[in-house]
PDB file of C-alpha atoms in Angstrom:
ATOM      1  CA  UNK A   1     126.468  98.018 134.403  1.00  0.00           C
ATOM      2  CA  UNK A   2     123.081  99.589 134.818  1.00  0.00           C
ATOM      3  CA  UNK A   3     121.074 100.506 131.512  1.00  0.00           C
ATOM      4  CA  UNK A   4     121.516 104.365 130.885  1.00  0.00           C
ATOM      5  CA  UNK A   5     118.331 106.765 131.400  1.00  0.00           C
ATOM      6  CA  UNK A   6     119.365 108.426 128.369  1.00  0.00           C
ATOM      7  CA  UNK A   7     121.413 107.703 125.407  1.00  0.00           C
ATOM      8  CA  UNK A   8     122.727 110.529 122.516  1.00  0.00           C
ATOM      9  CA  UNK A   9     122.155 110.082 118.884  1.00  0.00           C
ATOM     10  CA  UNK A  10     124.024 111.955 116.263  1.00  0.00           C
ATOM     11  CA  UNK A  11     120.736 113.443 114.596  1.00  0.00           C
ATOM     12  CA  UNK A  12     118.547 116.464 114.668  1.00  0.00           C
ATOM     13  CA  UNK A  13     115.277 114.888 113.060  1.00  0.00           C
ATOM     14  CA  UNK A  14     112.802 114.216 115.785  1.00  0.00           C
ATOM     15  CA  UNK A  15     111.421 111.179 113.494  1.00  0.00           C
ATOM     16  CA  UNK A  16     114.114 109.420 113.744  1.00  0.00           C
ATOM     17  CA  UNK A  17     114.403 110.614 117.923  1.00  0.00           C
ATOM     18  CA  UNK A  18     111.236 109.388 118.695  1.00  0.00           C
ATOM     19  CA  UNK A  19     111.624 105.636 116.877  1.00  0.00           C
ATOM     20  CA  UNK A  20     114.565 105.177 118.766  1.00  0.00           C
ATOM     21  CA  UNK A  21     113.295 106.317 121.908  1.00  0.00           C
ATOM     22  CA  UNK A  22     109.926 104.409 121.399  1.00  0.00           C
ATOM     23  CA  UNK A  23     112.156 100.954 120.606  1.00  0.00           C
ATOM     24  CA  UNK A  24     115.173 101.456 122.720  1.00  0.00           C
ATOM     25  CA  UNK A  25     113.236 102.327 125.944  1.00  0.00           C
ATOM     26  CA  UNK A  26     114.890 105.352 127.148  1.00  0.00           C
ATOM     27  CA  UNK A  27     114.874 109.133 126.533  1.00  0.00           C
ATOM     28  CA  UNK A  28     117.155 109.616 123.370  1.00  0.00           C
ATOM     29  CA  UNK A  29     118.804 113.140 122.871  1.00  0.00           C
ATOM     30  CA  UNK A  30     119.708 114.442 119.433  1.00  0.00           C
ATOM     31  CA  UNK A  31     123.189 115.669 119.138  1.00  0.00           C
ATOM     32  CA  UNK A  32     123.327 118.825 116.453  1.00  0.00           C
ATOM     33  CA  UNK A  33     126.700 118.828 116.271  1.00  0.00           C
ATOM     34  CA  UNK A  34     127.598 118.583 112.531  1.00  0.00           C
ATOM     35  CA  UNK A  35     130.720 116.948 111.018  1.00  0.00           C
ATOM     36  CA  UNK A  36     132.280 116.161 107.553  1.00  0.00           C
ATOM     37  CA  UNK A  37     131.298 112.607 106.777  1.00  0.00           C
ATOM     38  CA  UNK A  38     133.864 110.478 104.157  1.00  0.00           C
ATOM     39  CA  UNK A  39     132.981 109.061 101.042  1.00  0.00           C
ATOM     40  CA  UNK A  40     132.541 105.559 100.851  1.00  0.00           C
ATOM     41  CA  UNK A  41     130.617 102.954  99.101  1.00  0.00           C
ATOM     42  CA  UNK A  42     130.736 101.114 102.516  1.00  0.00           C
ATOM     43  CA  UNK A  43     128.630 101.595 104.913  1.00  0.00           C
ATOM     44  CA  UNK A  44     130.067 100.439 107.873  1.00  0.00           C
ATOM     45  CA  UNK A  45     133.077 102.701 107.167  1.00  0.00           C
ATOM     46  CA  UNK A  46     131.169 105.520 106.552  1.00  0.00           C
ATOM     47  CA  UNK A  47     129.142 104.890 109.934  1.00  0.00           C
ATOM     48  CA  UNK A  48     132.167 103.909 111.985  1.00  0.00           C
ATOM     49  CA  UNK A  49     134.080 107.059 110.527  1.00  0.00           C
ATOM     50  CA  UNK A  50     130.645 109.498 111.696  1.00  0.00           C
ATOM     51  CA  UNK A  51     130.438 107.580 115.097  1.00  0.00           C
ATOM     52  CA  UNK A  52     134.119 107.874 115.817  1.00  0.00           C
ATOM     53  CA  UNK A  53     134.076 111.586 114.728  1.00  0.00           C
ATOM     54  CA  UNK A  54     131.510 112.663 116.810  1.00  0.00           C
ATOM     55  CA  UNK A  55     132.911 110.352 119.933  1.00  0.00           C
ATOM     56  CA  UNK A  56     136.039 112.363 119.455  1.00  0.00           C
ATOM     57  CA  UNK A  57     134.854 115.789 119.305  1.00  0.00           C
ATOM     58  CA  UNK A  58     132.397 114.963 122.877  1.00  0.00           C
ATOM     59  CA  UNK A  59     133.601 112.155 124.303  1.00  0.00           C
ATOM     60  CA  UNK A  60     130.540 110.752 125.762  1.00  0.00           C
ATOM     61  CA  UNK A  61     129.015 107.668 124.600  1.00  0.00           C
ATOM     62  CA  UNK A  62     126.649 108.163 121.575  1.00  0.00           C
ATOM     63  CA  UNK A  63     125.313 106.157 118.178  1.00  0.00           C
ATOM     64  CA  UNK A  64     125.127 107.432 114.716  1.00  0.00           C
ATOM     65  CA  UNK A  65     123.257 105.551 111.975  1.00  0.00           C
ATOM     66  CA  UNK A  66     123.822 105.827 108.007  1.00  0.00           C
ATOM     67  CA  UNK A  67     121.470 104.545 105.703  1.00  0.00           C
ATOM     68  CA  UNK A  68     121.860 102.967 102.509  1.00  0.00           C
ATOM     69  CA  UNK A  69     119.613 101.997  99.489  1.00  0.00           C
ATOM     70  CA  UNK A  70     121.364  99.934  96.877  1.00  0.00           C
ATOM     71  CA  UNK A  71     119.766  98.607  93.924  1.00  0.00           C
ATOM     72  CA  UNK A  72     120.650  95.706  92.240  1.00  0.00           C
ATOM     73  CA  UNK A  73     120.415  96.824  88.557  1.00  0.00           C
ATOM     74  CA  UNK A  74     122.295  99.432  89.093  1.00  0.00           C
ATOM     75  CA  UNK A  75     125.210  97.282  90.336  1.00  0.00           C
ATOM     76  CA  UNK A  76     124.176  98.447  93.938  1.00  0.00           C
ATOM     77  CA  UNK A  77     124.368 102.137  93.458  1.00  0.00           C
ATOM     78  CA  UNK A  78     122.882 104.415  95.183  1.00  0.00           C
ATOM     79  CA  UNK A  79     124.127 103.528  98.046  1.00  0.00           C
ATOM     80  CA  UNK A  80     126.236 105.178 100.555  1.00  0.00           C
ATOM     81  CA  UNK A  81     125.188 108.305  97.628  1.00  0.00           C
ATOM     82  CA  UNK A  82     121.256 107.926  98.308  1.00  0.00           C
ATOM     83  CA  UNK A  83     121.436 111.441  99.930  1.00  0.00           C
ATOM     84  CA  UNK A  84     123.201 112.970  97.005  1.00  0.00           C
ATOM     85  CA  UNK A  85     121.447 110.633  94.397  1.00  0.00           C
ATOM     86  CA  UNK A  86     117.988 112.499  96.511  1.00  0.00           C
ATOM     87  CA  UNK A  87     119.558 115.683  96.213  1.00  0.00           C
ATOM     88  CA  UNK A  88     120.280 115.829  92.359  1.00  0.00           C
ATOM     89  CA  UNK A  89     117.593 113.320  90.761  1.00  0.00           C
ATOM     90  CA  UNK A  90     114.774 112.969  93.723  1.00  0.00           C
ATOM     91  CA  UNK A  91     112.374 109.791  93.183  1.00  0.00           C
ATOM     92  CA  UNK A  92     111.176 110.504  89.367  1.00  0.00           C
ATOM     93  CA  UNK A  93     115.178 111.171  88.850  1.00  0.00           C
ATOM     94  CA  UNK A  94     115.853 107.565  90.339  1.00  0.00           C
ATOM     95  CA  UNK A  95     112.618 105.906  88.286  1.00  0.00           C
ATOM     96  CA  UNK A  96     113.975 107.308  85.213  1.00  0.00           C
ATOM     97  CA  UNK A  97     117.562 106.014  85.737  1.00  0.00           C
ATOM     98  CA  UNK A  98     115.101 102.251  85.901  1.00  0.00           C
ATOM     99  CA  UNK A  99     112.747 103.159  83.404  1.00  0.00           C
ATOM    100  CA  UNK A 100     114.421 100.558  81.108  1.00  0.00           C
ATOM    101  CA  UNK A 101     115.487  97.701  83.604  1.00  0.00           C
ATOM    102  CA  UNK A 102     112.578  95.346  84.599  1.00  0.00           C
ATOM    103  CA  UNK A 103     114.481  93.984  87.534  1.00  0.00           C
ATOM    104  CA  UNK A 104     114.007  96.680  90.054  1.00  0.00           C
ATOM    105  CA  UNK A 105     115.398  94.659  93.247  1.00  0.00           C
ATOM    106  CA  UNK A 106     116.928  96.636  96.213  1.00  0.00           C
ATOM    107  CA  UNK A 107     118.298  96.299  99.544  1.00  0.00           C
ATOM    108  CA  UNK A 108     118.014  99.218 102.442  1.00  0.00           C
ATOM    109  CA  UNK A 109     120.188  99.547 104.619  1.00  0.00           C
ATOM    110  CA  UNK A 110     120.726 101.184 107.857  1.00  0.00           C
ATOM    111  CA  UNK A 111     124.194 100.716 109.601  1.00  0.00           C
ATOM    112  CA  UNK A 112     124.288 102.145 113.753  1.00  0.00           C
ATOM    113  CA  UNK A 113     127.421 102.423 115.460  1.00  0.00           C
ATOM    114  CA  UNK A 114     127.301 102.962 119.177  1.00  0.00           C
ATOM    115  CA  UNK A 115     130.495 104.401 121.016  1.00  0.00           C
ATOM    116  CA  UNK A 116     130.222 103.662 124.224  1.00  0.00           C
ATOM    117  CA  UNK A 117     132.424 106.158 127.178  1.00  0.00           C
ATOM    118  CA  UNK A 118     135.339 104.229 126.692  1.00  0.00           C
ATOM    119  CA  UNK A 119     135.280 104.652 123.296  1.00  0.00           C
ATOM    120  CA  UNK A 120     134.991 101.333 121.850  1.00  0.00           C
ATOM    121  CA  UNK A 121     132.922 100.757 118.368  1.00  0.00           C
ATOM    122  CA  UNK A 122     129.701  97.932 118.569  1.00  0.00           C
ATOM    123  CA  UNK A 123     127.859  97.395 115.178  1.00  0.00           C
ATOM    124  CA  UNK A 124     124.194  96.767 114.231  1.00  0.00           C
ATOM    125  CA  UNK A 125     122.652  96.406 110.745  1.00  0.00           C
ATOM    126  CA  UNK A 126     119.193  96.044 109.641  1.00  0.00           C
ATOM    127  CA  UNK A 127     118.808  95.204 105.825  1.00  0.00           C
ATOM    128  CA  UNK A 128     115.612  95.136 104.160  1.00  0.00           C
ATOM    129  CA  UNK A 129     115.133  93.561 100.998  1.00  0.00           C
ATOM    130  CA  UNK A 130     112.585  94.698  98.471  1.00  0.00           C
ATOM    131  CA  UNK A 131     111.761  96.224  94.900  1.00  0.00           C
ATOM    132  CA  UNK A 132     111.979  99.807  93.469  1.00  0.00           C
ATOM    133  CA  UNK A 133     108.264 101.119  92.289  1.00  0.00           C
ATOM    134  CA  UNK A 134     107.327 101.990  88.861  1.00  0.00           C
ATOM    135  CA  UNK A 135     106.236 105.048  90.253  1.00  0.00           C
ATOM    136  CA  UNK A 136     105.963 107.310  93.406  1.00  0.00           C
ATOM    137  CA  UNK A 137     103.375 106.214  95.767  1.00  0.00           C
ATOM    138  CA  UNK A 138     102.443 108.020  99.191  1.00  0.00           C
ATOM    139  CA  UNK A 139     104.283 109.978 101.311  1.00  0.00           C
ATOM    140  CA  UNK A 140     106.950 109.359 103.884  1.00  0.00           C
ATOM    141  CA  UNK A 141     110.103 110.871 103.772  1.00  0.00           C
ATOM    142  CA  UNK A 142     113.330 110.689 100.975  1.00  0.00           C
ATOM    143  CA  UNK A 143     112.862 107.638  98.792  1.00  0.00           C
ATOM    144  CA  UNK A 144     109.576 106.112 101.052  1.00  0.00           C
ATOM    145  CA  UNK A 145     107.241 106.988  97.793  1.00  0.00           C
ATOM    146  CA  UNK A 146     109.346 104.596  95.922  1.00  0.00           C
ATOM    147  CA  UNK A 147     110.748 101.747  98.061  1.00  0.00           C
ATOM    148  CA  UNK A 148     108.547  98.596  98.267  1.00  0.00           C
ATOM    149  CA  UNK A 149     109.718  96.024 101.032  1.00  0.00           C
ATOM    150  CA  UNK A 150     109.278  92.133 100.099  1.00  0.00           C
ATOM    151  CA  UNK A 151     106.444  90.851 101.159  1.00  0.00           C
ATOM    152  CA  UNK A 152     104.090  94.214 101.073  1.00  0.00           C
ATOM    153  CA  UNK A 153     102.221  95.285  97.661  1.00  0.00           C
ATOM    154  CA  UNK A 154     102.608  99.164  99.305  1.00  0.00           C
ATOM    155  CA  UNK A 155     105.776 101.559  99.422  1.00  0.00           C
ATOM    156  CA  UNK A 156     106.795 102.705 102.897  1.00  0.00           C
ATOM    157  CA  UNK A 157     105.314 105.871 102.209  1.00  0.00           C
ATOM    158  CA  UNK A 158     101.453 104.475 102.024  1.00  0.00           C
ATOM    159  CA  UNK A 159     102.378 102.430 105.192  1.00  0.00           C
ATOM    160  CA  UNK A 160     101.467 103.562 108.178  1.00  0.00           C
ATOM    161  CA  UNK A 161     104.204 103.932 111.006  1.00  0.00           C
ATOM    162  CA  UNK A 162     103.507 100.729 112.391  1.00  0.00           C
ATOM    163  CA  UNK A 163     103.109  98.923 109.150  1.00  0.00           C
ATOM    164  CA  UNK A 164     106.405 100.625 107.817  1.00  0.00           C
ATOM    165  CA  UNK A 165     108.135  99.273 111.509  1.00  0.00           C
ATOM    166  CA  UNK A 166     106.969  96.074 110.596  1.00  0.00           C
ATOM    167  CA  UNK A 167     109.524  95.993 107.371  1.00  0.00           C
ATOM    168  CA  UNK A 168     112.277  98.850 108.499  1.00  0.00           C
ATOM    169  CA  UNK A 169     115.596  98.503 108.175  1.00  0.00           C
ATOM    170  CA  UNK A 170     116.162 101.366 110.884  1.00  0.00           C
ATOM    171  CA  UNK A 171     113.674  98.851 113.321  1.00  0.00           C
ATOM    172  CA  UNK A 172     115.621  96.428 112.861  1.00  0.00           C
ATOM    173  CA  UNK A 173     119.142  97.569 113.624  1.00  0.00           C
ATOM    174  CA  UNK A 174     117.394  99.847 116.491  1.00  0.00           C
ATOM    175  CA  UNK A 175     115.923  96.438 117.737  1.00  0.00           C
ATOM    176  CA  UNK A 176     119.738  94.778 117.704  1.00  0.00           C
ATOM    177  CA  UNK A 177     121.360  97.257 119.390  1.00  0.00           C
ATOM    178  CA  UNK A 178     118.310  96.933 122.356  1.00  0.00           C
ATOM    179  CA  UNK A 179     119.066  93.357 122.661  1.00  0.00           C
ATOM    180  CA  UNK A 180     122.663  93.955 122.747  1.00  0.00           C
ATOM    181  CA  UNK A 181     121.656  96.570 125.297  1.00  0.00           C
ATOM    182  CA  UNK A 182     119.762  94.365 127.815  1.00  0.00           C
ATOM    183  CA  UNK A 183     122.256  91.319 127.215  1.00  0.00           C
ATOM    184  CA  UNK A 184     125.275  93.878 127.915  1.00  0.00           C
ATOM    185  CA  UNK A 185     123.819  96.247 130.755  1.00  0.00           C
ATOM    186  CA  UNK A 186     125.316  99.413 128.744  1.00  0.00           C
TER     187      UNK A 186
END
C-alpha cells in the first residue's frame, strides 16, 4: 500500500487540522459532519463508537480523536465529561472543585481511532501525566490555563506550540498513528 496524499479527520477546528497535518505529513481534511457521541467513562469506547459512526455514515477511511483529562483526587473524573465539566464549571469551576485537595495529580488523555476503507478499527493513545494548577495561567484553549505536564513548572497555555508539543498527549498519539502509518503503508 502506498501512503495516502490526504487523510480525513472528524473535526472542524483548524488547530487541531494543522498539528496533524504538520506531524502526520500529509494534507489532513476536516470532516464537519456532526454525530451524537455516547456516554462513557471510557475513552476508547467513546472514540471507537465516534470513529465507527462517522465510518458508517461516509464510508471512506477517516480518524476521530477524544480527549480526556482525569484527575486523580477526584477518583479520575472529569474525564470522558471534560467538555461538559468546561461547559458548566470552566477552569475556576474545576479549581474550586480542588480548592481543598492538595494532591492535584492528573492524566490527559487523547484516544485516535483510524478507520481505514475497509472499515477496520486501529488504536493510538497518548497520555500525559501531570498536576492541576492552583490557578489559571496563560492562554491556550479549554483547560490549557490549568493543566501542568510533569516535568514543566508552566501550564500548556504559557507554552508555546512547540514547547506544549514537547509534553502533548494529542503529539503523542498523532506521532503513533505516523509510525503505524509508515510501518503499515496505509
Amino acid at each position: 500500500m502506498i501512503i495516502k496524499e490526504t487523510m480525513y479527520f472528524a473535526t472542524t477546528n483548524q488547530g487541531k487540522l494543522k498539528e496533524a497535518s504538520t506531524i502526520l505529513g500529509v494534507e489532513v481534511v476536516g470532516i464537519p459532519l456532526e454525530i451524537d457521541e455516547i456516554q462513557s467513562l471510557d475513552p476508547i469506547e467513546v472514540a471507537t463508537k465516534k470513529a465507527r459512526s462517522y465510518w458508517s455514515s461516509l464510508k471512506k477511511s477517516l480518524f476521530v480523536e477524544d480527549v480526556a483529562l482525569f484527575i486523580d483526587s477526584i477518583n479520575g473524573l472529569p474525564g470522558t465529561y471534560i467538555d461538559a465539566f468546561m461547559k458548566a464549571l470552566g477552569n475556576e469551576g474545576i479549581l474550586e472543585v480542588l480548592k481543598s485537595d492538595e494532591q492535584r495529580d492528573a492524566t490527559a488523555q487523547t484516544t485516535i481511532v483510524y478507520v481505514d476503507v475497509k472499515g477496520n478499527n486501529h488504536l493510538f493513545v497518548g497520555r500525559t501525566i501531570g498536576s492541576i494548577a492552583l490557578k489559571p495561567r496563560g492562554g491556550g484553549f479549554g483547560w490549557d490555563p490549568i493543566f501542568i505536564p510533569k516535568g514543566s513548572k508552566k501550564t500548556f497555555g504559557e507554552m508555546t506550540m512547540g514547547e506544549k508539543n514537547k509534553y502533548s498527549m494529542r503529539s503523542k498519539a498523532l506521532k503513533e498513528f505516523k509510525k503505524w502509518l509508515d510501518k503499515t503503508g496505509y
